[in-house]
Structures are given as structure tokens and as C-alpha cells.
XYZ file of C-alpha atoms in Angstrom:
723
model
C -33.310 24.627 -11.035
C -29.868 25.152 -9.547
C -31.052 26.006 -6.073
C -33.180 22.897 -5.802
C -30.595 20.650 -7.476
C -27.751 21.823 -5.291
C -29.746 21.601 -2.061
C -29.321 23.538 1.183
C -25.547 23.697 1.617
C -24.936 26.952 3.524
C -22.939 26.653 6.785
C -25.282 25.801 9.652
C -25.000 25.320 13.399
C -26.400 21.787 13.636
C -25.235 21.195 17.202
C -28.750 20.827 18.610
C -29.845 18.449 15.828
C -26.759 16.264 16.379
C -27.346 16.044 20.122
C -31.040 15.236 19.652
C -30.199 12.536 17.097
C -27.659 10.924 19.432
C -30.050 11.089 22.354
C -32.930 9.583 20.358
C -30.791 6.511 19.629
C -30.829 5.797 23.396
C -34.461 5.922 24.585
C -33.596 6.126 28.293
C -31.354 9.174 27.842
C -32.305 12.801 28.466
C -30.204 15.939 28.389
C -29.943 19.628 29.267
C -27.922 22.434 27.694
C -26.634 25.240 29.912
C -24.761 28.476 29.213
C -21.206 28.189 30.537
C -20.560 31.941 30.331
C -23.253 33.071 32.787
C -23.114 32.793 36.558
C -25.059 29.822 37.942
C -25.038 28.299 34.425
C -28.733 28.699 33.452
C -30.474 26.048 31.349
C -31.010 27.136 27.740
C -32.530 23.909 26.381
C -34.020 20.649 27.647
C -35.414 17.767 25.624
C -38.786 16.092 26.012
C -37.313 13.048 27.725
C -36.046 15.185 30.607
C -39.479 16.767 30.967
C -41.004 13.290 31.232
C -38.645 11.963 33.909
C -38.684 15.194 35.949
C -42.355 16.105 35.647
C -41.553 19.732 34.747
C -42.430 21.258 31.387
C -39.848 23.046 29.304
C -40.926 26.559 30.256
C -40.539 25.727 33.973
C -37.024 24.370 33.480
C -35.635 27.132 31.250
C -33.304 29.668 32.930
C -32.977 27.586 36.104
C -29.520 26.478 37.197
C -28.193 23.378 35.477
C -27.243 22.103 38.943
C -30.937 21.136 39.111
C -31.315 22.634 42.581
C -35.077 22.666 42.031
C -34.934 18.848 42.118
C -32.838 18.556 45.296
C -34.289 16.947 48.398
C -33.307 16.159 51.933
C -31.560 12.937 50.908
C -29.585 14.425 48.017
C -25.920 13.829 48.816
C -24.074 17.045 49.740
C -20.705 15.670 48.676
C -22.026 14.894 45.202
C -23.437 18.422 44.955
C -20.014 19.837 45.822
C -18.351 17.646 43.182
C -20.854 18.837 40.561
C -20.120 22.471 41.449
C -16.389 21.821 41.144
C -16.856 20.120 37.774
C -18.856 23.051 36.415
C -16.461 25.668 37.740
C -13.411 23.890 36.303
C -15.183 23.049 33.009
C -14.149 19.387 32.948
C -15.738 16.081 31.946
C -17.119 13.976 34.761
C -20.075 11.852 35.784
C -21.946 11.328 39.017
C -24.714 9.321 40.607
C -27.188 11.596 42.313
C -30.563 11.278 43.986
C -33.055 13.865 42.698
C -36.783 14.338 43.139
C -39.490 14.699 40.530
C -42.050 17.472 40.617
C -44.379 15.173 42.577
C -41.529 14.519 45.088
C -40.882 10.981 43.850
C -37.193 10.052 44.396
C -35.162 9.280 41.309
C -31.614 7.937 40.971
C -29.844 9.382 37.931
C -26.461 8.929 36.322
C -25.382 12.482 35.472
C -22.706 13.117 32.847
C -21.319 16.635 32.348
C -19.443 17.600 29.180
C -18.226 21.103 28.228
C -18.984 22.222 24.660
C -16.524 24.484 22.836
C -17.023 26.891 19.950
C -14.753 27.624 16.992
C -12.469 29.741 19.247
C -11.942 26.754 21.574
C -13.937 28.548 24.284
C -16.366 26.612 26.470
C -19.778 28.166 25.807
C -22.191 25.392 26.815
C -22.497 22.470 29.194
C -24.166 19.263 28.050
C -25.722 17.385 30.968
C -26.906 13.878 30.123
C -29.139 11.935 32.514
C -29.823 8.197 32.711
C -32.387 6.657 35.006
C -30.566 4.033 37.112
C -33.199 3.634 39.814
C -33.702 -0.002 38.821
C -30.003 -0.707 39.395
C -30.054 0.692 42.920
C -31.137 -2.344 44.962
C -32.434 -1.686 48.507
C -29.843 -2.342 51.203
C -30.861 -4.471 54.167
C -29.867 -3.045 57.548
C -29.503 -4.826 60.861
C -31.057 -1.905 62.665
C -34.738 -1.710 61.756
C -35.678 0.656 64.536
C -35.214 3.792 62.536
C -38.423 3.335 60.648
C -36.811 4.511 57.403
C -37.642 2.779 54.158
C -35.072 0.712 52.345
C -34.843 3.310 49.614
C -34.153 6.061 52.158
C -31.378 3.969 53.679
C -29.960 3.540 50.231
C -30.100 7.288 49.632
C -28.140 7.920 52.792
C -25.407 5.527 51.751
C -22.271 6.824 50.169
C -22.645 7.502 46.449
C -21.215 4.627 44.529
C -18.291 5.028 42.217
C -18.336 4.560 38.479
C -16.669 1.163 38.718
C -19.458 -0.092 40.967
C -22.042 1.122 38.473
C -20.294 -0.579 35.574
C -20.138 -3.806 37.553
C -23.867 -3.507 38.231
C -24.485 -2.980 34.529
C -22.462 -6.081 33.718
C -24.322 -8.111 36.342
C -27.716 -7.185 34.905
C -26.679 -7.614 31.288
C -25.887 -10.936 29.596
C -22.271 -11.982 29.380
C -20.501 -9.958 26.715
C -18.031 -12.238 25.032
C -17.523 -9.943 22.085
C -14.957 -7.231 22.728
C -16.798 -4.844 20.418
C -19.865 -5.005 22.653
C -17.731 -4.313 25.694
C -16.162 -1.314 24.020
C -19.641 -0.118 23.070
C -20.680 -0.323 26.715
C -17.598 1.603 27.756
C -18.337 4.223 25.119
C -21.918 4.452 26.361
C -20.707 5.133 29.894
C -18.303 7.941 28.939
C -18.225 11.182 26.995
C -15.025 11.960 25.166
C -14.102 15.391 23.875
C -13.285 14.085 20.418
C -16.779 12.677 19.886
C -18.656 15.759 21.091
C -19.914 18.159 18.404
C -18.917 21.796 18.622
C -21.285 24.729 18.926
C -20.407 26.560 15.716
C -21.472 27.072 12.122
C -20.013 24.618 9.659
C -20.738 23.386 6.164
C -22.650 20.104 5.829
C -20.196 17.260 6.372
C -20.143 14.087 4.349
C -18.298 10.841 5.040
C -14.920 10.609 3.288
C -16.169 7.999 0.795
C -19.272 10.023 -0.207
C -19.242 12.385 -3.208
C -21.223 15.614 -3.259
C -23.616 15.602 -6.200
C -22.715 19.211 -7.061
C -18.913 18.928 -6.855
C -16.740 19.692 -9.892
C -15.667 16.074 -10.362
C -19.286 14.859 -10.468
C -20.232 17.579 -12.975
C -17.397 16.577 -15.325
C -18.233 12.907 -14.834
C -21.884 13.496 -15.771
C -20.871 15.174 -19.033
C -18.574 12.229 -19.814
C -21.449 9.826 -19.146
C -23.663 11.914 -21.445
C -21.157 11.627 -24.311
C -20.721 7.883 -23.781
C -24.493 7.446 -23.644
C -24.851 9.016 -27.087
C -21.973 6.845 -28.314
C -23.877 3.775 -27.114
C -27.135 5.007 -28.661
C -25.359 5.377 -32.025
C -23.152 2.286 -32.114
C -25.516 -0.342 -30.694
C -28.200 -0.057 -33.436
C -25.479 0.280 -36.089
C -23.645 -2.855 -34.931
C -26.886 -4.848 -34.668
C -28.184 -3.802 -38.105
C -24.935 -3.906 -40.100
C -23.304 -6.668 -38.015
C -20.314 -4.395 -37.825
C -18.724 -5.875 -34.697
C -17.474 -9.442 -34.769
C -15.154 -11.462 -32.599
C -12.322 -10.692 -35.025
C -12.734 -6.909 -34.679
C -10.553 -6.394 -31.615
C -10.537 -2.580 -31.650
C -14.323 -2.222 -31.317
C -14.432 -4.933 -28.673
C -11.811 -3.082 -26.620
C -13.591 0.281 -26.960
C -16.969 -1.166 -25.988
C -15.409 -3.011 -23.063
C -13.901 0.249 -21.810
C -17.302 1.947 -22.142
C -18.937 -0.900 -20.197
C -16.346 -0.540 -17.429
C -16.960 3.222 -17.221
C -20.712 2.678 -16.901
C -20.096 0.063 -14.223
C -17.923 2.585 -12.356
C -20.822 5.036 -12.645
C -23.049 2.503 -10.866
C -20.497 2.270 -8.053
C -20.287 6.079 -7.837
C -24.077 6.348 -7.643
C -23.926 4.263 -4.457
C -21.599 6.917 -2.999
C -23.160 10.165 -4.254
C -25.384 12.470 -2.232
C -28.800 13.543 -3.442
C -31.314 16.243 -2.584
C -34.134 15.048 -0.353
C -37.780 16.073 -0.637
C -37.253 18.922 1.838
C -34.273 20.378 -0.035
C -31.726 18.881 2.359
C -28.563 17.170 1.133
C -28.774 13.473 2.074
C -25.302 12.098 2.859
C -26.179 9.025 4.934
C -24.602 6.061 3.048
C -27.424 3.692 3.970
C -30.136 6.083 2.766
C -28.197 6.749 -0.458
C -27.895 3.035 -1.210
C -31.576 2.337 -0.566
C -32.665 5.308 -2.684
C -30.535 4.167 -5.639
C -31.642 0.535 -5.330
C -35.287 1.600 -5.443
C -34.883 3.957 -8.391
C -32.391 3.426 -11.230
C -30.199 0.513 -10.163
C -32.015 -2.230 -12.133
C -32.033 -0.205 -15.355
C -28.363 0.735 -14.986
C -27.411 -2.866 -14.245
C -29.243 -4.231 -17.308
C -27.489 -1.690 -19.515
C -24.054 -2.768 -18.229
C -24.300 -6.541 -18.709
C -21.538 -7.976 -20.980
C -23.678 -8.717 -24.033
C -20.550 -9.099 -26.157
C -20.005 -12.441 -24.441
C -23.313 -13.622 -25.893
C -22.046 -12.658 -29.336
C -20.165 -15.964 -29.388
C -23.447 -17.512 -30.564
C -23.161 -15.693 -33.891
C -21.709 -18.806 -35.505
C -24.484 -21.072 -34.266
C -28.038 -21.221 -35.450
C -29.391 -18.016 -36.921
C -32.282 -17.826 -34.480
C -30.132 -18.012 -31.364
C -27.483 -15.743 -32.824
C -30.053 -13.134 -33.794
C -31.626 -13.319 -30.340
C -28.394 -12.657 -28.489
C -27.398 -10.020 -31.016
C -30.690 -8.213 -30.392
C -29.973 -8.218 -26.654
C -27.400 -5.508 -27.309
C -30.298 -3.101 -27.827
C -30.902 -3.297 -24.066
C -27.891 -1.028 -23.717
C -30.093 1.784 -24.969
C -31.484 1.847 -21.422
C -28.451 3.989 -20.682
C -30.473 6.867 -22.087
C -32.226 6.817 -18.718
C -29.112 8.444 -17.282
C -29.758 11.448 -19.518
C -33.403 11.596 -18.429
C -32.705 11.672 -14.692
C -29.938 14.257 -15.089
C -31.879 16.398 -17.522
C -32.370 19.144 -14.928
C -28.599 19.672 -14.858
C -28.350 20.014 -18.644
C -31.412 22.277 -18.783
C -29.506 24.989 -16.913
C -27.775 25.926 -20.163
C -29.885 27.077 -23.122
C -27.232 26.149 -25.712
C -26.875 22.662 -24.225
C -30.634 22.175 -24.393
C -30.732 23.161 -28.055
C -27.848 20.797 -28.847
C -29.610 17.970 -27.004
C -32.763 18.512 -29.058
C -30.821 18.428 -32.323
C -28.866 15.371 -31.199
C -32.087 13.595 -30.311
C -33.498 14.399 -33.752
C -30.383 13.022 -35.446
C -30.434 10.007 -33.146
C -33.975 9.127 -34.209
C -32.929 9.503 -37.859
C -29.979 7.170 -37.210
C -32.215 4.539 -35.597
C -34.676 4.714 -38.490
C -31.798 4.400 -40.986
C -30.624 1.208 -39.281
C -34.161 -0.200 -39.389
C -34.501 0.847 -43.064
C -31.302 -1.009 -43.945
C -32.416 -4.101 -42.002
C -35.687 -4.211 -43.962
C -33.874 -3.884 -47.314
C -31.336 -6.552 -46.351
C -34.077 -8.923 -45.216
C -35.970 -8.514 -48.504
C -32.770 -9.025 -50.500
C -31.920 -12.184 -48.537
C -35.408 -13.508 -49.313
C -34.816 -13.109 -53.051
C -36.705 -9.846 -53.636
C -34.659 -8.163 -56.366
C -36.550 -4.869 -56.590
C -35.920 -3.604 -53.052
C -34.130 -0.289 -52.493
C -30.923 -2.086 -51.524
C -30.868 -4.166 -54.721
C -31.477 -1.041 -56.821
C -28.667 0.760 -54.985
C -26.326 -2.099 -55.841
C -27.219 -1.786 -59.529
C -26.835 2.010 -59.531
C -23.422 1.859 -57.891
C -22.411 -0.978 -60.228
C -21.766 -3.290 -57.287
C -24.461 -5.896 -57.932
C -25.368 -8.640 -55.500
C -24.921 -12.300 -56.352
C -25.863 -15.601 -54.735
C -23.701 -18.570 -53.811
C -24.810 -21.877 -52.375
C -23.909 -22.336 -48.698
C -23.243 -25.894 -47.578
C -23.652 -24.913 -43.912
C -27.222 -23.643 -44.258
C -28.202 -25.523 -47.461
C -29.554 -22.236 -48.866
C -28.320 -19.468 -51.174
C -26.258 -16.716 -49.495
C -26.094 -13.083 -50.663
C -22.594 -11.763 -51.375
C -20.909 -8.686 -52.866
C -23.029 -5.506 -53.154
C -22.290 -1.881 -52.178
C -19.906 -0.983 -49.385
C -21.173 -0.661 -45.840
C -20.442 3.078 -45.851
C -22.501 3.622 -49.021
C -25.446 1.657 -47.663
C -25.490 3.524 -44.326
C -25.143 6.992 -45.883
C -27.924 6.205 -48.366
C -30.204 4.902 -45.603
C -29.545 7.993 -43.460
C -30.118 10.238 -46.488
C -33.499 8.595 -47.112
C -34.666 8.923 -43.494
C -33.536 12.563 -43.275
C -35.330 13.526 -46.508
C -38.507 11.825 -45.316
C -38.312 13.429 -41.862
C -37.677 16.952 -43.171
C -39.645 16.910 -46.448
C -41.615 14.626 -48.767
C -38.448 13.098 -50.226
C -36.757 13.462 -53.606
C -37.624 10.056 -55.054
C -34.082 8.945 -55.911
C -34.342 6.489 -52.992
C -37.863 5.169 -52.579
C -39.811 2.362 -50.953
C -40.548 -0.499 -53.354
C -41.587 -3.566 -51.368
C -44.584 -3.830 -49.057
C -42.403 -3.935 -45.948
C -40.572 -0.804 -47.052
C -43.815 1.052 -47.760
C -45.323 0.146 -44.368
C -42.168 1.298 -42.618
C -42.090 4.526 -44.636
C -45.676 5.332 -43.662
C -44.888 4.823 -39.968
C -41.697 6.842 -40.309
C -43.539 9.755 -41.930
C -46.030 9.853 -39.066
C -43.239 9.858 -36.484
C -41.221 12.374 -38.489
C -44.173 14.747 -38.818
C -44.622 14.812 -35.048
C -40.902 15.227 -34.408
C -40.500 17.932 -37.030
C -43.486 19.910 -35.803
C -42.447 19.518 -32.175
C -38.716 20.157 -32.368
C -38.324 22.585 -35.253
C -41.738 24.211 -35.333
C -41.918 24.962 -31.619
C -38.310 25.022 -30.407
C -38.725 28.405 -28.769
C -41.959 27.401 -27.068
C -40.503 24.132 -25.794
C -37.424 25.822 -24.378
C -39.535 28.476 -22.678
C -41.822 25.863 -21.147
C -39.011 23.630 -19.961
C -36.860 26.459 -18.634
C -39.518 28.905 -17.460
C -38.772 28.226 -13.789
C -35.034 28.441 -14.435
C -35.467 31.693 -16.361
C -37.543 33.135 -13.544
C -34.941 31.975 -11.030
C -32.041 33.537 -12.940
C -34.022 36.725 -13.501
C -34.601 36.994 -9.762
C -30.905 36.376 -9.030
C -29.875 38.993 -11.586
C -32.210 41.541 -10.012
C -30.785 40.819 -6.562
C -27.197 41.094 -7.827
C -27.911 44.386 -9.594
C -29.569 45.753 -6.456
C -26.547 44.795 -4.338
C -24.176 46.366 -6.828
C -26.227 49.546 -7.209
C -26.474 50.204 -3.470
C -22.939 48.949 -2.672
C -24.142 46.434 -0.120
C -21.241 44.904 1.894
C -20.018 41.543 0.683
C -20.941 39.644 3.857
C -24.504 40.975 3.819
C -24.757 40.365 0.078
C -23.788 36.713 0.527
C -26.404 36.306 3.262
C -29.081 37.776 1.005
C -28.097 35.508 -1.886
C -28.112 32.431 0.341
C -31.550 33.359 1.673
C -32.932 33.870 -1.836
C -31.534 30.531 -3.051
C -32.713 28.569 0.002
C -36.175 30.161 -0.106
C -36.491 29.268 -3.777
C -35.471 25.688 -2.977
C -38.272 25.461 -0.410
C -41.045 27.277 -2.298
C -40.020 26.490 -5.921
C -40.813 30.116 -6.716
C -44.515 29.704 -5.935
C -46.422 32.569 -4.345
C -48.594 30.947 -1.677
C -50.903 33.944 -1.306
C -51.442 34.124 -5.059
C -52.358 30.436 -5.234
C -54.718 30.715 -2.253
C -56.480 33.678 -3.840
C -57.536 31.390 -6.694
C -59.660 29.375 -4.242
C -62.961 30.290 -2.592
C -62.993 31.150 1.098
C -64.064 27.702 2.306
C -61.452 25.888 0.228
C -58.817 28.436 1.218
C -59.514 27.747 4.901
C -59.187 23.985 4.345
C -55.821 24.467 2.646
C -54.598 26.747 5.448
C -55.591 24.164 8.077
C -53.637 21.542 6.138
C -50.572 23.793 5.838
C -50.595 24.462 9.599
C -51.497 20.918 10.659
C -48.142 20.372 12.391
C -48.748 23.325 14.697
C -52.327 22.302 15.493
C -51.463 18.636 16.103
C -48.331 19.101 18.212
C -49.440 21.829 20.628
C -52.033 20.995 23.314
C -53.349 24.567 23.263
C -55.305 23.800 20.060
C -56.815 20.451 21.086
C -60.117 21.888 22.328
C -60.527 24.252 19.383
C -63.571 23.698 17.205
C -63.316 23.306 13.443
C -64.491 26.861 12.930
C -61.934 28.175 15.402
C -59.080 26.258 13.742
C -60.129 27.527 10.328
C -60.215 31.107 11.607
C -56.755 30.725 13.148
C -55.305 29.004 10.082
C -56.410 31.871 7.837
C -54.232 34.250 9.872
C -51.114 32.060 10.134
C -48.193 32.891 7.872
C -45.277 30.610 6.990
C -41.744 31.950 6.729
C -38.339 30.477 5.977
C -35.092 31.666 7.568
C -31.498 30.970 6.599
C -28.667 30.408 9.115
C -27.590 33.682 10.705
C -30.843 35.566 10.047
C -32.023 37.763 12.928
C -35.744 37.290 13.447
C -36.018 39.722 16.368
C -33.760 42.567 17.460
C -33.431 43.979 20.948
C -35.988 46.749 21.455
C -38.191 45.608 18.581
C -41.930 45.414 19.220
C -43.228 41.883 19.776
C -46.243 41.717 17.503
C -46.254 37.995 16.622
C -46.425 34.578 18.244
C -43.975 32.202 16.552
C -44.137 28.392 16.344
C -40.983 26.544 15.243
C -41.774 23.723 12.797
C -38.230 22.786 11.731
C -34.743 24.027 12.535
C -33.237 25.630 15.623
C -32.811 29.197 16.915
C -30.787 30.875 19.632
C -31.896 33.717 21.911
C -29.071 36.168 22.646
C -29.109 38.762 25.433
C -26.043 40.916 26.126
C -23.956 38.763 23.749
C -24.798 35.596 25.685
C -26.963 32.676 24.573
C -29.787 32.487 27.088
C -31.930 29.922 25.249
C -31.770 27.505 22.322
C -35.131 26.795 20.729
C -35.924 23.857 18.479
C -38.790 22.044 16.813
C -42.051 22.416 18.725
C -40.993 25.462 20.768
C -43.005 28.691 20.956
C -41.608 32.180 21.514
C -42.991 35.697 21.502
C -45.168 37.348 24.159
C -48.260 36.405 26.162
C -50.624 38.830 24.425
C -53.697 37.248 25.980
C -52.464 38.174 29.473
C -50.983 41.624 28.896
C -52.683 43.992 26.471
C -49.700 46.334 26.174
C -47.327 45.714 23.281
C -43.948 44.718 24.680
C -40.408 45.187 23.445
C -37.999 42.356 22.821
C -35.259 42.112 25.436
C -33.081 39.835 23.285
C -32.084 38.978 19.741
C -33.396 35.821 18.066
C -31.051 34.347 15.458
C -31.438 31.266 13.264
C -28.846 28.530 13.727
C -30.029 26.369 10.822
C -32.562 26.641 8.031
C -35.827 27.215 9.901
C -39.506 27.068 9.037
C -41.690 29.237 11.266
C -45.458 29.588 11.488
C -46.425 32.963 12.940
C -49.662 34.715 13.786
C -49.987 38.445 14.388
C -51.014 39.753 17.785
C -54.115 41.577 16.545
C -55.383 38.573 14.577
C -54.849 36.196 17.501
C -56.670 38.473 19.950
C -59.497 38.873 17.442
C -60.031 35.096 17.300
C -59.717 34.717 21.088
C -62.282 37.471 21.685
C -64.779 35.708 19.438
C -64.190 32.159 20.770
C -64.278 32.716 24.530
C -64.303 29.018 25.471
C -61.241 28.376 23.351
C -59.546 31.490 24.767
C -59.616 30.042 28.292
C -58.243 26.699 27.109
C -55.591 28.415 24.985
C -54.354 30.595 27.861
C -54.237 27.591 30.185
C -52.543 25.062 27.885
C -50.190 27.096 25.710
C -46.627 26.727 26.966
C -44.579 29.740 25.912
C -41.048 28.344 25.798
C -39.428 31.768 25.886
C -41.008 35.153 26.524
C -38.999 37.776 24.670
C -40.399 40.574 26.835
C -38.767 39.291 30.019
C -35.227 40.506 30.530
C -32.977 38.132 32.432
C -30.728 39.428 35.202
C -27.427 37.602 35.244
C -23.723 38.097 35.737
C -21.073 36.734 33.432
C -18.507 34.296 34.715
C -15.710 36.366 33.193
C -16.861 39.478 35.093
C -16.982 37.603 38.400
C -13.501 36.208 37.864
C -12.197 39.660 36.962
C -13.681 41.134 40.139
C -12.127 38.366 42.231
C -8.722 38.948 40.653
C -8.997 42.710 41.257
C -10.014 42.195 44.883
C -7.140 39.754 45.384
C -4.698 42.231 43.837
C -5.874 45.039 46.107
C -5.595 42.758 49.094
C -1.956 41.980 48.326
C -0.923 45.616 47.672
C 1.092 47.184 50.615
C -0.869 49.667 52.709
C 0.741 53.145 53.090
C 1.212 54.402 56.611
C -0.668 57.623 57.223
C 2.238 59.056 59.215
C 4.688 58.427 56.384
C 2.239 59.962 53.993
C 1.938 63.202 56.001
C 2.603 66.465 54.109
C 5.166 67.836 56.625
C 7.181 64.622 56.569
C 7.241 64.732 52.753
C 8.668 68.307 52.872
C 11.406 67.373 55.373
C 12.314 64.295 53.344
C 12.649 66.342 50.193
C 14.759 68.967 52.033
C 17.183 66.265 53.256
C 17.561 64.845 49.753
C 18.307 68.296 48.320
C 21.108 68.846 50.865
């Protein structure tokens, strides 16, 4: 399936995910995001770590000023506050040490770092405020005057805020000696935020490291077809060389060709260590470490065994027959390269003609293998002195009879002369093809016991292959490509609809991306149709399992009984959104409560981002408090591929009315991250600056004297000019 094979590759705004990933690598770090285009710079996102150190939940922090005035206290340094205001107004990088207070009024020393975030137009749209708890580094200061009665920590808070160099020296005093310069540079990097390492707030295609190949790029597609051709070459030549002993140390041309093939397969192993793959969730995995571990756990051993230089072992051909035959048989291990075709079969199945050719090639390949085995049996019987085998009869018919000579090396007779290698192979292939497609013509027949046993086994295998491949080719193709056919049929219907109604190109591309990404997530399965197959009790169990992330992560559902959870789960619906999709429009009725399972969204009011919502957030309206249906005061747009679990207002109120005990717990514990009904009142920074510039311009304009502006004076002035 192309959508699933290609993965989710549409441009996404992964800014929030990148910041969360960087913050999670440093457990003591917390951060806020604030809108830089609105007066007072309101907070649009805060992570869980900030909620833990501050004591406030996310809903209480949202829309407050990023200056964190709600955490100021009497000992918060006024000079530091002024420096923070200046940094925000001038949109520059800086860091400060500041004393703030938790919700329970506990003092807290924090290292605050402020970094402006730019969009694709190089405009600062967000502020990233990173906090580090440095309370442990702030040692109490002893004072000679103990009459004040103030605690040591209060005296410390009143002291002048220390500079960054003092803080770094304190870090170095508490950390072990760093002799390695790389560790020192890491510490310096940890203490600073550079513009070149900050991600931008914009949509961009998934990035991969420069040494990583995309699994769907044109080069990789061509390379896979080359590997397919070389795999069939190996599957043909290896059995032929082993059976007919075609390749010897004197045959330089074949040795060179096989060596080149081995090198190409070894290069393929190296490329597999640097090629992305599609993860279980449809995402494109480009992390080099994850790619290497995935390949090592899957196909690396098989690929390595198929690339070993078995031609080196062929030097034993001139030694004892047993050892030479053993190392010659090791060449068959190269047939493991067929595993490359198996794991890339989904790519070849996209094309019906390619699938038909692969089936025919496989049928011919089996016939080729059986022909090589048939020749080996005839040669073995002839070497053992059986003069009525099919190979001996062929020699007599072609008037190229075999003869024996005494070998001094082996002290046994050796078979010489006989038909040419080409004649023997064509005859063997002719026999296997006639047996696989019919009952045979009898001109080449099994004579010895070994030949008859092999022929019986071959007929059984051939009957199954013939019935499967030729008798049910249409059925096999339909079964193997049913999902692909359904997928292409859906895409064709969407394309025809867009063409018929002349949908704009931009909107058409969004629709196509949504259809492809939704197919990648659902595999074309209709969840409601599958659930309707099950009885009510089983359906409820499945729904609880599908919504387990919502029930486990949100405290509002902890006191719900099993019956209550089952009733809620039956009414939850799961939806998938592509980047750029608008989930709510301004003025639209708010009839659902939405829980974000994966991805990130942005809430836009008056063309400004007022909130960024991520995994675990809840948005909608507090239906259980206000019975009237509200209207959305903002737009909600997806930044990345998002999975949402939603429940309709009527269904939620129906469950809450029935389970009164749970209703009280739900209303008390559910934290609505953003209420779409509430309209925020704010002024834009650009408008304030424009008003200041206009006021300054009016102030500098010269004031006209009323006497000079009098009507009579204007008439006399005009009369003088006319004279």
C-alpha cells in the first residue's frame, strides 16, 4: 500500500515536539511558550515540569503574562524584573537569575533563559522561556548583623542578583573537574541558547540527516529494482554452477561477475544501515541509531550470510571430494538473497504487471532448480556405473557416448566425454517443464530408482504450483492486491471529484494528503463496521481499550466505575487530522469535548496564536457547567498529524445525568486546557507601536497660531499677494 509504505511525509509544524524532546533530555528543565505579537506576551503553552515546580496546573497558567507576575513576591528583585521586560520588548536572547514563589508561597530560585522564536518570514512570533531550578546552588549568606530576624534565605534574596559568570563558577565548583574540553563545551552549550540551534515555528517537510536515505526516494526505488534483478541472477546461477560445476578457478569472467554482484549486495547492506523505514504508527523513522538497531534485529544476519565470499572456499575443489563438495554446496546459501524480494514485496505489488511477471519468474525459477537437481541425480547414477540412466541414454541418442578412464589420483574410474553442457541443461529443463505442465511426453523419462523418486516428488510440487499459479492467478492477484485496489479506487474517486467540481489546487492537495494519511493510520478499515460485528458487551470492551489512553491519563476518569467507563467509551469517536486542517472555525457551535492523544494544535484568535495544545490537553466547552450551547471564539488548526478522541455534548451530559457521583468528580477534576467559548481581550504589539509612533508624530508637528489662521488675516494676505 503506497500510503503506508511511504509513511507520513507531509510538511508539519513540529516545533512543539522538538522543544519537548529537547526538554525531556534534561529532567530539571521546564519551559513556557508565549505569543510575541500580543501585548503582555500571554502564555500559550507550558509543559508538565513547569506545572510541577510552580504548583499551578496548565489551565491556571495559560493566557497569563510570560513575565510570571503571578509568581512574584516581596523579595523578587525589581532590577531583574526590569531587565526581563527590556529583553522581551527588544526580542533578544538573555538569561537571568530570579526569585519566584510557588503557588504555596514557597520561594524558588530559577535560572530563566529567554529566546525569541521566528517563523518562515523571519518574524518573531513566540518566546521560549526555559527555567532551571538553582535553589540548591544558592548557599545562605552569613551576615554579621543578626538583629534583623530575617532568615538566611531572605538575606540571600535581598542580595544583588548574581551574574552568569558567578553561576557558571558555582556549577563548576559543584561538578567534578572537567578535564575533557568536550564536556566543558557541553556545559557552555547547556548554559546558553543560540539562535542557530533553536527550531523555527513553521511548517516543514520531515528532515533527515545528510547521510540518511529516504526509503521512497527515486534513487532507492531504482536501487531496489537493480537488487531484484541481481537476486534472480543469483537464484539462477548458483544452482547451475553447483550442479554443472560451471565455475572454476580458471574461469576468470564468471569470477569477476560474481565478485561484482557480491560487492553490490554488500553495498546494499551498508545502504540498509542508512535508509529510513516506516514505523508502526506510520511515521518515517530517520534516527540513525533506531535504523541500525531495527536492521540488526531483522534482516542483517540473513543478508550477511548471503554476501560471504564463498568463491574463496572453492579452492578446496582440488582436494578431497567430500570437502570440495561441502564448500561447493555452501554457495547455495546465497539463495538467502531471495529474502530481499520477500521484504520488499509490497513495493513490487503496487504494479499488476510486475506481480504477474514475478509469478511467472518464480515458476520458471522452480523449474530451473528442479532441472539442476535432475541433472545431479543423472550424473551421480552415471558416475556410479549405472548405464541406463536418462543421462546415459541422452549420450547414446546424441551420439556422444560416455567412456571411463582410470584415474591415478582417486584410484577409481572417471567418466569422460558425453553430451555438451548446453544439451544436458536444455534437456533437463525440458523434462521438468513437461512434468510441471503436463504428464510428460516420454522421450525423456525416469529410469533409475533415484530418478523415479525425484519425479514423484516433482510431480506433487508441480501439481500444487500449477494449480496455484496458473489455475488461480486472477484470484491470487485480487487477494494480494485487494487493499491496494481499494486504495487506488478511493484515490481515483477523490481525483475525479476534484476535477469535476474544479476544486482549487491547494485545497485539492490538502484533501489528497488527508486521504493518504488517514489510510496509512486506519489501513482502510471501517471501525464502526467492525464494531457492529460484535455484541454489545464485547463492543464496549473494545471501545474501552481503544480509549484507554484518555481514561488512564486524565484524573477526571479515575473515580469512574466500570459501567460508567463503558458507557463513555461507547460514545467516544476517534478522528485523524492532517497538518493545516481546521477543526473548529470562529462562530461554530461547540458541540464536542476533544482530547488530544497525539500531535499538536494551535488556537488562533484574530490571526494570533493564543494557545498551543499538545498531547494530553483538552479543549472544547464546559457543558456540565453551562447548559447553553456556546460558539467558538477562535479557530483550531492542526500543526502536525493529530489523533483526537471526542465525545458529543449530548452523549456526555446523558452519561453524567445517569452517574451523579461520577458527574461531581468529573466536574471537579477535569482540567479544560482551553475553553473555546471564552474570547480573549488583547492588543497587538504592532498596534501599540503604531499608536505610539502616531502620537509622537503629532507631538512633533508645529502648532498653528489661531491668530494667523483667522479668516480676515487670510483675506488681507491674499490681497497683498495679488497686488
